[in-house]
Amino acid sequence: MSTSNHSLPESAGSAASVDRRAFLRRSGGVAGAAAILASGASLLARPAQAATTDLDPTVLNFALNLEYLEAEYYLHAAYGRGLESFGVGVNGCGTLGGVIVKQNSQVPFTGKYFRQLAEEIANDELNHVKFLRAALGNLAVARPEIDLQQSFNTAAKAAGLGNSFDPFANEVNFLVGAFIFEDVGVTAYKGASPLITSKAYLEAAAGILAVEAYHAGIIRDDLYELGEGTRTAANKISALRDALTEGGNPSKDQGIEVNGRLNLVPTDANSIAFSRTPREVLNVVYGAVNASSGLFFPKGLNGALH
């Protein structure tokens, strides 16, 4: 496969490191930057002491916020429209927000494979939203405001991929955009698993984690096969996620090429998938360490963990 008909944004060059430092310093609000998960932080810091079913809706709602993001991204890429057009409710607890996305967001796929890949993942994410909302019932949070436009420009600049990036421009950009989410989704579900006390919810969460891992593996493989340009882009995104991991620990993320070798499955030394804490997940989706909003969620998430 080749990227000859598609192009990624040019590197921001020497300005990239400056932009990246500024990106990491951004807090999204003085009061919010000082708060770390509010009351949820104390619960999640001591999961063994907080092992009650009362925590399950909090964890599932945290996952639902992330599923809203993934569903809107894939649905707009595959079909050019979002959750509401498929008859899926997006109201609930907290502040309901809209989706900031370009007009005509459907990706102009040039081949059957990428088009059907986008449709399959979009349908999966749609079903995840429906499942979690049904499981939570009247406790389900509303979809928060989601930015699928300026967020990618900001992330691209911070990663050193140029000053702008349109993930809906073509199938290659679509895959690069998807790479931002998928590994985070896998590590988020893995990290949340010890906090879920209901066996039924835990089994469902494990099933969703498996699907997210399938998605992530396919996307990593496709990006590697597309050539040097997409490998470099993916590795720069991975490096940015590393910098946003609590403590700057690079062991929570791996690119698709490490030491010149293919690296499709990011694992620790025991070949076990990494876990991200809720705070580490928020750092990535907010685009700054200890922020309370920003990047893909301009007004923050809904629910206790935000």
PDB file of C-alpha atoms in Angstrom:
ATOM      1  CA  MET A   1       0.000   0.000   0.000  1.00  0.00           C
ATOM      2  CA  SER A   2       1.210   3.498  -0.660  1.00  0.00           C
ATOM      3  CA  THR A   3       0.552   7.034   0.513  1.00  0.00           C
ATOM      4  CA  SER A   4       1.380   8.521  -2.875  1.00  0.00           C
ATOM      5  CA  ASN A   5      -2.129   9.944  -3.316  1.00  0.00           C
ATOM      6  CA  HIS A   6      -2.366  11.303   0.201  1.00  0.00           C
ATOM      7  CA  SER A   7      -0.240  13.560   2.308  1.00  0.00           C
ATOM      8  CA  LEU A   8       0.184  14.172   5.994  1.00  0.00           C
ATOM      9  CA  PRO A   9       0.874  17.710   7.225  1.00  0.00           C
ATOM     10  CA  GLU A  10       4.503  18.738   7.073  1.00  0.00           C
ATOM     11  CA  SER A  11       6.446  18.798  10.331  1.00  0.00           C
ATOM     12  CA  ALA A  12       6.356  21.996  12.340  1.00  0.00           C
ATOM     13  CA  GLY A  13      10.161  21.814  12.404  1.00  0.00           C
ATOM     14  CA  SER A  14      12.082  23.534  15.164  1.00  0.00           C
ATOM     15  CA  ALA A  15       8.938  25.198  16.487  1.00  0.00           C
ATOM     16  CA  ALA A  16       7.454  21.801  17.368  1.00  0.00           C
ATOM     17  CA  SER A  17       9.274  21.468  20.694  1.00  0.00           C
ATOM     18  CA  VAL A  18       8.147  24.939  21.759  1.00  0.00           C
ATOM     19  CA  ASP A  19       4.559  24.215  20.747  1.00  0.00           C
ATOM     20  CA  ARG A  20       4.679  20.909  22.601  1.00  0.00           C
ATOM     21  CA  ARG A  21       5.867  22.519  25.830  1.00  0.00           C
ATOM     22  CA  ALA A  22       3.178  25.179  25.573  1.00  0.00           C
ATOM     23  CA  PHE A  23       0.580  22.478  24.897  1.00  0.00           C
ATOM     24  CA  LEU A  24       1.565  20.543  28.006  1.00  0.00           C
ATOM     25  CA  ARG A  25       1.465  23.675  30.163  1.00  0.00           C
ATOM     26  CA  ARG A  26      -2.058  24.566  29.117  1.00  0.00           C
ATOM     27  CA  SER A  27      -4.437  24.003  32.029  1.00  0.00           C
ATOM     28  CA  GLY A  28      -7.908  24.817  30.741  1.00  0.00           C
ATOM     29  CA  GLY A  29      -8.778  26.964  33.778  1.00  0.00           C
ATOM     30  CA  VAL A  30      -7.141  27.929  37.057  1.00  0.00           C
ATOM     31  CA  ALA A  31      -9.652  26.257  39.328  1.00  0.00           C
ATOM     32  CA  GLY A  32      -9.904  23.164  37.136  1.00  0.00           C
ATOM     33  CA  ALA A  33      -6.160  22.717  36.837  1.00  0.00           C
ATOM     34  CA  ALA A  34      -5.822  22.559  40.599  1.00  0.00           C
ATOM     35  CA  ALA A  35      -8.410  19.791  40.903  1.00  0.00           C
ATOM     36  CA  ILE A  36      -7.470  16.180  40.253  1.00  0.00           C
ATOM     37  CA  LEU A  37     -10.677  14.240  39.651  1.00  0.00           C
ATOM     38  CA  ALA A  38     -12.346  16.056  42.558  1.00  0.00           C
ATOM     39  CA  SER A  39     -14.023  13.489  44.819  1.00  0.00           C
ATOM     40  CA  GLY A  40     -13.390  10.706  42.314  1.00  0.00           C
ATOM     41  CA  ALA A  41      -9.645  10.964  42.816  1.00  0.00           C
ATOM     42  CA  SER A  42      -9.825   9.789  46.401  1.00  0.00           C
ATOM     43  CA  LEU A  43     -11.989   6.848  45.435  1.00  0.00           C
ATOM     44  CA  LEU A  44      -9.747   5.729  42.618  1.00  0.00           C
ATOM     45  CA  ALA A  45      -6.591   6.137  44.657  1.00  0.00           C
ATOM     46  CA  ARG A  46      -7.819   3.406  47.008  1.00  0.00           C
ATOM     47  CA  PRO A  47      -9.814   0.922  44.884  1.00  0.00           C
ATOM     48  CA  ALA A  48      -9.553  -1.838  47.501  1.00  0.00           C
ATOM     49  CA  GLN A  49     -11.239   0.399  50.080  1.00  0.00           C
ATOM     50  CA  ALA A  50     -13.821   1.675  47.635  1.00  0.00           C
ATOM     51  CA  ALA A  51     -14.979  -1.695  46.349  1.00  0.00           C
ATOM     52  CA  THR A  52     -18.735  -1.134  46.397  1.00  0.00           C
ATOM     53  CA  THR A  53     -21.310  -1.413  43.640  1.00  0.00           C
ATOM     54  CA  ASP A  54     -21.987   2.327  44.123  1.00  0.00           C
ATOM     55  CA  LEU A  55     -18.755   2.965  42.211  1.00  0.00           C
ATOM     56  CA  ASP A  56     -19.829   0.941  39.177  1.00  0.00           C
ATOM     57  CA  PRO A  57     -22.077   3.647  37.634  1.00  0.00           C
ATOM     58  CA  THR A  58     -19.261   6.177  38.112  1.00  0.00           C
ATOM     59  CA  VAL A  59     -16.819   3.976  36.197  1.00  0.00           C
ATOM     60  CA  LEU A  60     -19.345   3.111  33.473  1.00  0.00           C
ATOM     61  CA  ASN A  61     -20.231   6.773  33.000  1.00  0.00           C
ATOM     62  CA  PHE A  62     -16.549   7.596  32.639  1.00  0.00           C
ATOM     63  CA  ALA A  63     -16.405   4.974  29.882  1.00  0.00           C
ATOM     64  CA  LEU A  64     -19.599   6.346  28.312  1.00  0.00           C
ATOM     65  CA  ASN A  65     -18.018   9.785  27.888  1.00  0.00           C
ATOM     66  CA  LEU A  66     -15.158   8.183  25.960  1.00  0.00           C
ATOM     67  CA  GLU A  67     -17.534   6.066  23.891  1.00  0.00           C
ATOM     68  CA  TYR A  68     -19.448   9.214  22.913  1.00  0.00           C
ATOM     69  CA  LEU A  69     -16.172  10.615  21.570  1.00  0.00           C
ATOM     70  CA  GLU A  70     -15.239   7.505  19.611  1.00  0.00           C
ATOM     71  CA  ALA A  71     -18.742   6.993  18.271  1.00  0.00           C
ATOM     72  CA  GLU A  72     -19.042  10.562  17.008  1.00  0.00           C
ATOM     73  CA  TYR A  73     -15.622  10.388  15.344  1.00  0.00           C
ATOM     74  CA  TYR A  74     -16.244   7.129  13.511  1.00  0.00           C
ATOM     75  CA  LEU A  75     -19.869   7.833  12.633  1.00  0.00           C
ATOM     76  CA  HIS A  76     -18.983  11.182  11.096  1.00  0.00           C
ATOM     77  CA  ALA A  77     -16.056   9.623   9.217  1.00  0.00           C
ATOM     78  CA  ALA A  78     -18.058   6.662   7.929  1.00  0.00           C
ATOM     79  CA  TYR A  79     -21.486   8.205   7.353  1.00  0.00           C
ATOM     80  CA  GLY A  80     -21.118  11.973   7.672  1.00  0.00           C
ATOM     81  CA  ARG A  81     -23.536  12.159  10.615  1.00  0.00           C
ATOM     82  CA  GLY A  82     -23.596  11.581  14.348  1.00  0.00           C
ATOM     83  CA  LEU A  83     -25.354   9.646  17.097  1.00  0.00           C
ATOM     84  CA  GLU A  84     -28.668  11.466  17.084  1.00  0.00           C
ATOM     85  CA  SER A  85     -29.262  10.721  13.408  1.00  0.00           C
ATOM     86  CA  PHE A  86     -29.192   7.016  14.292  1.00  0.00           C
ATOM     87  CA  GLY A  87     -31.907   7.450  16.900  1.00  0.00           C
ATOM     88  CA  VAL A  88     -29.524   7.126  19.828  1.00  0.00           C
ATOM     89  CA  GLY A  89     -30.243   9.314  22.842  1.00  0.00           C
ATOM     90  CA  VAL A  90     -27.509  11.633  24.040  1.00  0.00           C
ATOM     91  CA  ASN A  91     -29.290  13.354  26.931  1.00  0.00           C
ATOM     92  CA  GLY A  92     -28.845  12.476  30.583  1.00  0.00           C
ATOM     93  CA  CYS A  93     -27.134  13.694  33.731  1.00  0.00           C
ATOM     94  CA  GLY A  94     -24.898  16.726  33.356  1.00  0.00           C
ATOM     95  CA  THR A  95     -24.683  19.292  30.583  1.00  0.00           C
ATOM     96  CA  LEU A  96     -25.618  18.163  27.086  1.00  0.00           C
ATOM     97  CA  GLY A  97     -23.192  19.410  24.452  1.00  0.00           C
ATOM     98  CA  GLY A  98     -22.996  19.441  20.697  1.00  0.00           C
ATOM     99  CA  VAL A  99     -20.350  18.117  18.316  1.00  0.00           C
ATOM    100  CA  ILE A 100     -17.959  20.552  16.638  1.00  0.00           C
ATOM    101  CA  VAL A 101     -17.101  18.995  13.289  1.00  0.00           C
ATOM    102  CA  LYS A 102     -16.541  20.123   9.710  1.00  0.00           C
ATOM    103  CA  GLN A 103     -19.392  20.094   7.224  1.00  0.00           C
ATOM    104  CA  ASN A 104     -19.334  17.089   4.920  1.00  0.00           C
ATOM    105  CA  SER A 105     -17.284  15.097   7.408  1.00  0.00           C
ATOM    106  CA  GLN A 106     -17.726  11.774   5.614  1.00  0.00           C
ATOM    107  CA  VAL A 107     -14.289  10.608   4.516  1.00  0.00           C
ATOM    108  CA  PRO A 108     -13.939  10.246   0.703  1.00  0.00           C
ATOM    109  CA  PHE A 109     -12.753   6.660   0.893  1.00  0.00           C
ATOM    110  CA  THR A 110     -11.151   5.444  -2.317  1.00  0.00           C
ATOM    111  CA  GLY A 111     -11.447   1.733  -1.646  1.00  0.00           C
ATOM    112  CA  LYS A 112     -13.835  -0.843  -0.227  1.00  0.00           C
ATOM    113  CA  TYR A 113     -11.525  -1.969   2.588  1.00  0.00           C
ATOM    114  CA  PHE A 114     -11.094   1.354   4.363  1.00  0.00           C
ATOM    115  CA  ARG A 115     -14.732   2.324   3.874  1.00  0.00           C
ATOM    116  CA  GLN A 116     -16.020  -0.924   5.367  1.00  0.00           C
ATOM    117  CA  LEU A 117     -13.443  -0.774   8.157  1.00  0.00           C
ATOM    118  CA  ALA A 118     -14.720   2.671   9.139  1.00  0.00           C
ATOM    119  CA  GLU A 119     -18.324   1.469   8.979  1.00  0.00           C
ATOM    120  CA  GLU A 120     -17.665  -1.610  11.114  1.00  0.00           C
ATOM    121  CA  ILE A 121     -15.847   0.337  13.830  1.00  0.00           C
ATOM    122  CA  ALA A 122     -18.509   3.059  13.720  1.00  0.00           C
ATOM    123  CA  ASN A 123     -21.243   0.462  14.228  1.00  0.00           C
ATOM    124  CA  ASP A 124     -19.322  -1.080  17.130  1.00  0.00           C
ATOM    125  CA  GLU A 125     -18.895   2.275  18.867  1.00  0.00           C
ATOM    126  CA  LEU A 126     -22.557   3.115  18.256  1.00  0.00           C
ATOM    127  CA  ASN A 127     -23.531  -0.144  19.950  1.00  0.00           C
ATOM    128  CA  HIS A 128     -21.182   0.542  22.876  1.00  0.00           C
ATOM    129  CA  VAL A 129     -22.973   3.823  23.519  1.00  0.00           C
ATOM    130  CA  LYS A 130     -26.364   2.144  23.314  1.00  0.00           C
ATOM    131  CA  PHE A 131     -25.274  -0.668  25.632  1.00  0.00           C
ATOM    132  CA  LEU A 132     -23.781   1.580  28.313  1.00  0.00           C
ATOM    133  CA  ARG A 133     -26.761   3.935  28.254  1.00  0.00           C
ATOM    134  CA  ALA A 134     -29.132   0.984  28.654  1.00  0.00           C
ATOM    135  CA  ALA A 135     -27.038  -0.491  31.487  1.00  0.00           C
ATOM    136  CA  LEU A 136     -26.945   2.838  33.331  1.00  0.00           C
ATOM    137  CA  GLY A 137     -30.581   3.757  32.760  1.00  0.00           C
ATOM    138  CA  ASN A 138     -31.493   7.096  34.317  1.00  0.00           C
ATOM    139  CA  LEU A 139     -27.959   7.368  35.745  1.00  0.00           C
ATOM    140  CA  ALA A 140     -26.417   7.732  32.278  1.00  0.00           C
ATOM    141  CA  VAL A 141     -24.592  10.993  31.657  1.00  0.00           C
ATOM    142  CA  ALA A 142     -25.381  13.228  28.711  1.00  0.00           C
ATOM    143  CA  ARG A 143     -22.970  13.580  25.843  1.00  0.00           C
ATOM    144  CA  PRO A 144     -20.617  16.444  26.703  1.00  0.00           C
ATOM    145  CA  GLU A 145     -19.487  18.943  24.087  1.00  0.00           C
ATOM    146  CA  ILE A 146     -17.063  17.235  21.706  1.00  0.00           C
ATOM    147  CA  ASP A 147     -14.583  18.985  19.424  1.00  0.00           C
ATOM    148  CA  LEU A 148     -13.575  17.027  16.320  1.00  0.00           C
ATOM    149  CA  GLN A 149     -12.095  20.011  14.511  1.00  0.00           C
ATOM    150  CA  GLN A 150      -9.744  22.355  16.356  1.00  0.00           C
ATOM    151  CA  SER A 151      -8.748  19.514  18.683  1.00  0.00           C
ATOM    152  CA  PHE A 152      -6.933  17.720  15.869  1.00  0.00           C
ATOM    153  CA  ASN A 153      -5.150  20.901  14.804  1.00  0.00           C
ATOM    154  CA  THR A 154      -3.944  21.423  18.368  1.00  0.00           C
ATOM    155  CA  ALA A 155      -2.868  17.804  18.810  1.00  0.00           C
ATOM    156  CA  ALA A 156      -1.056  17.751  15.457  1.00  0.00           C
ATOM    157  CA  LYS A 157       0.864  20.888  16.321  1.00  0.00           C
ATOM    158  CA  ALA A 158       1.826  19.520  19.730  1.00  0.00           C
ATOM    159  CA  ALA A 159       2.989  16.230  18.227  1.00  0.00           C
ATOM    160  CA  GLY A 160       5.086  17.955  15.572  1.00  0.00           C
ATOM    161  CA  LEU A 161       2.866  17.005  12.635  1.00  0.00           C
ATOM    162  CA  GLY A 162       2.228  20.528  11.398  1.00  0.00           C
ATOM    163  CA  ASN A 163      -0.087  23.388  12.279  1.00  0.00           C
ATOM    164  CA  SER A 164      -3.283  21.744  11.080  1.00  0.00           C
ATOM    165  CA  PHE A 165      -4.677  18.284  10.550  1.00  0.00           C
ATOM    166  CA  ASP A 166      -7.964  17.162   9.025  1.00  0.00           C
ATOM    167  CA  PRO A 167      -8.729  13.525   9.912  1.00  0.00           C
ATOM    168  CA  PHE A 168     -11.690  13.534   7.535  1.00  0.00           C
ATOM    169  CA  ALA A 169      -9.675  14.580   4.457  1.00  0.00           C
ATOM    170  CA  ASN A 170      -8.786  11.057   3.337  1.00  0.00           C
ATOM    171  CA  GLU A 171      -8.493   7.492   4.592  1.00  0.00           C
ATOM    172  CA  VAL A 172      -4.869   7.856   5.659  1.00  0.00           C
ATOM    173  CA  ASN A 173      -5.606  10.881   7.831  1.00  0.00           C
ATOM    174  CA  PHE A 174      -8.653   9.037   9.159  1.00  0.00           C
ATOM    175  CA  LEU A 175      -6.447   6.183  10.393  1.00  0.00           C
ATOM    176  CA  VAL A 176      -3.977   8.581  12.001  1.00  0.00           C
ATOM    177  CA  GLY A 177      -6.861  10.301  13.797  1.00  0.00           C
ATOM    178  CA  ALA A 178      -8.223   6.943  14.941  1.00  0.00           C
ATOM    179  CA  PHE A 179      -4.816   6.007  16.355  1.00  0.00           C
ATOM    180  CA  ILE A 180      -5.129   8.835  18.869  1.00  0.00           C
ATOM    181  CA  PHE A 181      -8.173   7.153  20.450  1.00  0.00           C
ATOM    182  CA  GLU A 182      -7.838   3.414  20.190  1.00  0.00           C
ATOM    183  CA  ASP A 183      -4.808   2.650  22.351  1.00  0.00           C
ATOM    184  CA  VAL A 184      -6.190   5.019  24.983  1.00  0.00           C
ATOM    185  CA  GLY A 185      -9.502   3.153  24.985  1.00  0.00           C
ATOM    186  CA  VAL A 186      -7.787  -0.187  25.551  1.00  0.00           C
ATOM    187  CA  THR A 187      -5.668   1.078  28.446  1.00  0.00           C
ATOM    188  CA  ALA A 188      -8.641   2.938  29.957  1.00  0.00           C
ATOM    189  CA  TYR A 189     -10.814  -0.187  30.164  1.00  0.00           C
ATOM    190  CA  LYS A 190      -7.864  -2.219  31.450  1.00  0.00           C
ATOM    191  CA  GLY A 191      -7.170   0.372  34.149  1.00  0.00           C
ATOM    192  CA  ALA A 192     -10.819   0.567  35.191  1.00  0.00           C
ATOM    193  CA  SER A 193     -11.335  -3.193  35.473  1.00  0.00           C
ATOM    194  CA  PRO A 194     -10.257  -3.507  39.155  1.00  0.00           C
ATOM    195  CA  LEU A 195     -12.768  -0.819  40.098  1.00  0.00           C
ATOM    196  CA  ILE A 196     -15.813  -2.697  38.752  1.00  0.00           C
ATOM    197  CA  THR A 197     -17.417  -4.892  41.413  1.00  0.00           C
ATOM    198  CA  SER A 198     -20.429  -6.283  39.537  1.00  0.00           C
ATOM    199  CA  LYS A 199     -19.460  -9.475  37.696  1.00  0.00           C
ATOM    200  CA  ALA A 200     -22.031  -8.743  34.994  1.00  0.00           C
ATOM    201  CA  TYR A 201     -20.610  -5.255  34.395  1.00  0.00           C
ATOM    202  CA  LEU A 202     -17.058  -6.588  34.533  1.00  0.00           C
ATOM    203  CA  GLU A 203     -17.783  -9.209  31.889  1.00  0.00           C
ATOM    204  CA  ALA A 204     -19.359  -6.561  29.647  1.00  0.00           C
ATOM    205  CA  ALA A 205     -16.416  -4.206  30.159  1.00  0.00           C
ATOM    206  CA  ALA A 206     -14.012  -7.030  29.302  1.00  0.00           C
ATOM    207  CA  GLY A 207     -15.961  -7.631  26.114  1.00  0.00           C
ATOM    208  CA  ILE A 208     -15.779  -3.970  25.144  1.00  0.00           C
ATOM    209  CA  LEU A 209     -12.060  -3.918  25.950  1.00  0.00           C
ATOM    210  CA  ALA A 210     -11.553  -6.871  23.597  1.00  0.00           C
ATOM    211  CA  VAL A 211     -13.360  -5.076  20.785  1.00  0.00           C
ATOM    212  CA  GLU A 212     -11.327  -1.904  21.355  1.00  0.00           C
ATOM    213  CA  ALA A 213      -8.155  -4.020  21.270  1.00  0.00           C
ATOM    214  CA  TYR A 214      -9.210  -5.543  17.942  1.00  0.00           C
ATOM    215  CA  HIS A 215      -9.791  -2.045  16.578  1.00  0.00           C
ATOM    216  CA  ALA A 216      -6.440  -0.810  17.874  1.00  0.00           C
ATOM    217  CA  GLY A 217      -4.565  -3.772  16.409  1.00  0.00           C
ATOM    218  CA  ILE A 218      -6.108  -3.321  12.972  1.00  0.00           C
ATOM    219  CA  ILE A 219      -5.345   0.392  12.923  1.00  0.00           C
ATOM    220  CA  ARG A 220      -1.765  -0.124  14.089  1.00  0.00           C
ATOM    221  CA  ASP A 221      -1.244  -2.737  11.388  1.00  0.00           C
ATOM    222  CA  ASP A 222      -2.722  -0.544   8.649  1.00  0.00           C
ATOM    223  CA  LEU A 223      -0.628   2.465   9.661  1.00  0.00           C
ATOM    224  CA  TYR A 224       2.531   0.357   9.608  1.00  0.00           C
ATOM    225  CA  GLU A 225       1.728  -1.088   6.186  1.00  0.00           C
ATOM    226  CA  LEU A 226       1.016   2.338   4.708  1.00  0.00           C
ATOM    227  CA  GLY A 227       4.670   3.263   4.974  1.00  0.00           C
ATOM    228  CA  GLU A 228       7.246   5.472   6.614  1.00  0.00           C
ATOM    229  CA  GLY A 229       5.067   8.583   6.727  1.00  0.00           C
ATOM    230  CA  THR A 230       2.288   7.008   8.775  1.00  0.00           C
ATOM    231  CA  ARG A 231       4.756   5.125  10.986  1.00  0.00           C
ATOM    232  CA  THR A 232       6.454   8.403  11.840  1.00  0.00           C
ATOM    233  CA  ALA A 233       3.123  10.127  12.478  1.00  0.00           C
ATOM    234  CA  ALA A 234       1.921   7.331  14.755  1.00  0.00           C
ATOM    235  CA  ASN A 235       5.167   7.318  16.721  1.00  0.00           C
ATOM    236  CA  LYS A 236       4.962  11.096  17.229  1.00  0.00           C
ATOM    237  CA  ILE A 237       1.424  10.717  18.552  1.00  0.00           C
ATOM    238  CA  SER A 238       2.603   7.948  20.859  1.00  0.00           C
ATOM    239  CA  ALA A 239       5.398  10.194  22.159  1.00  0.00           C
ATOM    240  CA  LEU A 240       2.883  12.949  22.887  1.00  0.00           C
ATOM    241  CA  ARG A 241       0.655  10.525  24.794  1.00  0.00           C
ATOM    242  CA  ASP A 242       3.740   9.467  26.759  1.00  0.00           C
ATOM    243  CA  ALA A 243       4.351  13.070  27.760  1.00  0.00           C
ATOM    244  CA  LEU A 244       0.756  13.332  28.942  1.00  0.00           C
ATOM    245  CA  THR A 245       0.989  10.192  31.034  1.00  0.00           C
ATOM    246  CA  GLU A 246       1.192  10.912  34.745  1.00  0.00           C
ATOM    247  CA  GLY A 247       4.828  11.337  35.687  1.00  0.00           C
ATOM    248  CA  GLY A 248       5.863  11.251  32.026  1.00  0.00           C
ATOM    249  CA  ASN A 249       6.208   7.474  32.222  1.00  0.00           C
ATOM    250  CA  PRO A 250       6.868   6.215  28.660  1.00  0.00           C
ATOM    251  CA  SER A 251       5.991   2.633  29.585  1.00  0.00           C
ATOM    252  CA  LYS A 252       2.283   3.447  29.237  1.00  0.00           C
ATOM    253  CA  ASP A 253       2.541   3.873  25.477  1.00  0.00           C
ATOM    254  CA  GLN A 254       4.461   2.471  22.532  1.00  0.00           C
ATOM    255  CA  GLY A 255       4.684   3.448  18.899  1.00  0.00           C
ATOM    256  CA  ILE A 256       4.123   1.061  16.019  1.00  0.00           C
ATOM    257  CA  GLU A 257       7.842   0.911  15.268  1.00  0.00           C
ATOM    258  CA  VAL A 258      10.371   0.524  18.087  1.00  0.00           C
ATOM    259  CA  ASN A 259      14.131   0.330  17.480  1.00  0.00           C
ATOM    260  CA  GLY A 260      13.473  -0.152  13.798  1.00  0.00           C
ATOM    261  CA  ARG A 261      11.187  -3.144  14.320  1.00  0.00           C
ATOM    262  CA  LEU A 262       7.473  -3.671  13.900  1.00  0.00           C
ATOM    263  CA  ASN A 263       5.585  -3.196  17.203  1.00  0.00           C
ATOM    264  CA  LEU A 264       1.919  -3.950  16.648  1.00  0.00           C
ATOM    265  CA  VAL A 265       1.117  -5.051  20.202  1.00  0.00           C
ATOM    266  CA  PRO A 266       2.114  -2.563  22.938  1.00  0.00           C
ATOM    267  CA  THR A 267       2.765  -4.544  26.121  1.00  0.00           C
ATOM    268  CA  ASP A 268       4.913  -4.594  29.226  1.00  0.00           C
ATOM    269  CA  ALA A 269       7.769  -7.056  29.813  1.00  0.00           C
ATOM    270  CA  ASN A 270       5.223  -9.774  30.641  1.00  0.00           C
ATOM    271  CA  SER A 271       3.301  -9.162  27.397  1.00  0.00           C
ATOM    272  CA  ILE A 272       0.394  -7.707  29.365  1.00  0.00           C
ATOM    273  CA  ALA A 273      -1.474  -4.677  28.061  1.00  0.00           C
ATOM    274  CA  PHE A 274      -0.856  -1.425  29.887  1.00  0.00           C
ATOM    275  CA  SER A 275      -3.352   0.247  32.206  1.00  0.00           C
ATOM    276  CA  ARG A 276      -4.067   3.971  32.365  1.00  0.00           C
ATOM    277  CA  THR A 277      -5.590   5.561  35.427  1.00  0.00           C
ATOM    278  CA  PRO A 278      -8.623   7.788  34.855  1.00  0.00           C
ATOM    279  CA  ARG A 279      -6.362  10.796  35.423  1.00  0.00           C
ATOM    280  CA  GLU A 280      -3.942   9.619  32.733  1.00  0.00           C
ATOM    281  CA  VAL A 281      -6.830   9.103  30.314  1.00  0.00           C
ATOM    282  CA  LEU A 282      -8.088  12.612  31.056  1.00  0.00           C
ATOM    283  CA  ASN A 283      -4.610  14.027  30.462  1.00  0.00           C
ATOM    284  CA  VAL A 284      -4.707  12.646  26.911  1.00  0.00           C
ATOM    285  CA  VAL A 285      -8.261  13.611  25.968  1.00  0.00           C
ATOM    286  CA  TYR A 286      -7.909  17.060  27.585  1.00  0.00           C
ATOM    287  CA  GLY A 287      -4.444  17.555  26.115  1.00  0.00           C
ATOM    288  CA  ALA A 288      -2.757  18.688  29.326  1.00  0.00           C
ATOM    289  CA  VAL A 289      -1.624  17.254  32.631  1.00  0.00           C
ATOM    290  CA  ASN A 290      -4.177  17.791  35.425  1.00  0.00           C
ATOM    291  CA  ALA A 291      -6.501  19.901  33.252  1.00  0.00           C
ATOM    292  CA  SER A 292     -10.255  19.839  33.876  1.00  0.00           C
ATOM    293  CA  SER A 293     -11.268  20.359  30.247  1.00  0.00           C
ATOM    294  CA  GLY A 294      -9.828  20.925  26.810  1.00  0.00           C
ATOM    295  CA  LEU A 295      -8.901  19.406  23.452  1.00  0.00           C
ATOM    296  CA  PHE A 296     -11.616  16.833  22.571  1.00  0.00           C
ATOM    297  CA  PHE A 297     -13.824  17.857  25.518  1.00  0.00           C
ATOM    298  CA  PRO A 298     -13.743  21.698  25.618  1.00  0.00           C
ATOM    299  CA  LYS A 299     -16.092  21.845  28.607  1.00  0.00           C
ATOM    300  CA  GLY A 300     -14.968  18.657  30.325  1.00  0.00           C
ATOM    301  CA  LEU A 301     -16.659  15.301  30.816  1.00  0.00           C
ATOM    302  CA  ASN A 302     -19.969  14.686  32.537  1.00  0.00           C
ATOM    303  CA  GLY A 303     -20.106  12.616  35.702  1.00  0.00           C
ATOM    304  CA  ALA A 304     -18.106  12.292  38.908  1.00  0.00           C
ATOM    305  CA  LEU A 305     -14.825  11.609  37.093  1.00  0.00           C
ATOM    306  CA  HIS A 306     -13.968  14.635  35.024  1.00  0.00           C
TER     307      HIS A 306
END
